[in-house]
Coordinates of C-alpha atoms in Angstrom, one line a residue:
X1 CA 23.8 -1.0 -12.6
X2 CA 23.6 1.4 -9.7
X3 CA 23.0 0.2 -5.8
X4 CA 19.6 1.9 -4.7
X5 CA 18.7 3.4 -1.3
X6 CA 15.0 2.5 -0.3
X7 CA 12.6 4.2 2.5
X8 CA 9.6 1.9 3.5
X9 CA 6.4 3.4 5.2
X10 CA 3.4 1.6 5.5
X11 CA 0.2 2.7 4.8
X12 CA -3.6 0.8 5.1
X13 CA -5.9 0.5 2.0
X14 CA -9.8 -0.1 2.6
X15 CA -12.1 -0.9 -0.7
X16 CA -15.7 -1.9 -0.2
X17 CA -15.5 -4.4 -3.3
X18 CA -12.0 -6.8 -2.9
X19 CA -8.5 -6.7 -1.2
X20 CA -7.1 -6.3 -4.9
X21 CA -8.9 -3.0 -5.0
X22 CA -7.8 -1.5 -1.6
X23 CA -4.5 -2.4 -3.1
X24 CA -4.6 -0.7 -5.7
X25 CA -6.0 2.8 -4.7
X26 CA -3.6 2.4 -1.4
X27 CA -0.8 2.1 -4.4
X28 CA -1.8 5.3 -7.1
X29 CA -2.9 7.3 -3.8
X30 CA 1.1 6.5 -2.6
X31 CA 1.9 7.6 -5.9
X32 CA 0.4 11.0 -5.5
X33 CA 2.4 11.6 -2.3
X34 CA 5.7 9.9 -3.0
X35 CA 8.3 9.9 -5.7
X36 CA 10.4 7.1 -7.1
X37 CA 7.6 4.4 -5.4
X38 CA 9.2 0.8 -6.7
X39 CA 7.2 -1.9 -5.4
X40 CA 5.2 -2.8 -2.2
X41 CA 4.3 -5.7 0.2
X42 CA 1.2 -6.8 1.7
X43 CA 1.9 -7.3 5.6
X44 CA -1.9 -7.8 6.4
X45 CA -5.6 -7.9 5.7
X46 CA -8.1 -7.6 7.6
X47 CA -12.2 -6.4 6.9
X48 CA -14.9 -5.5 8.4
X49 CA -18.0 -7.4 8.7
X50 CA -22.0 -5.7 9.2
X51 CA -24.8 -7.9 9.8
X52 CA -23.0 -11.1 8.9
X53 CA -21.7 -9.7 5.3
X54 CA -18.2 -8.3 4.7
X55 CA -18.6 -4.0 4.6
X56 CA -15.1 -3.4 3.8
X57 CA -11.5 -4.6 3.1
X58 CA -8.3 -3.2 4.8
X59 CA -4.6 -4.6 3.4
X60 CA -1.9 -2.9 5.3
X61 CA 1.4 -2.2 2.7
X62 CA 4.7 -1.7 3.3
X63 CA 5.7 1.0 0.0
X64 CA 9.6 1.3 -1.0
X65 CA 10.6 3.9 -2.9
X66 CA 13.6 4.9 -4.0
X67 CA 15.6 7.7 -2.3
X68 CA 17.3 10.7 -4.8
X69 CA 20.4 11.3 -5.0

């Protein structure tokens, strides 16, 4: 087994129904953009709240992906 070589940036998901949602569109959006993406982290989540109800989620993700040779 090989060492690997990682860049991290972070990017914010928002979803209107759940945290896990936001996560995953944040994740197969990353996809789109990045190659080699291995795993993520969530740093933080946060929402937004309208007339006493929740209007949307926010998770904030730290995406590695591993760098080519």
């Amino acid at each position: 087994m090989s060492d690997s070589i990682y860049r991290v940036t972070e990017i914010v998901g928002t979803s209107t129904v759940s945290t896990d949602d936001a996560i995953k569109g944040a994740v197969t959006r990353a996809n789109k953009s990045l190659r080699n993406v291995d795993w993520f982290e969530v740093k933080e989540t946060r929402g937004h709240v309208e007339n006493g109800e929740i209007a949307h989620f926010q998770v904030t993700l730290k995406i590695g992906f591993k760098l080519e040779d």
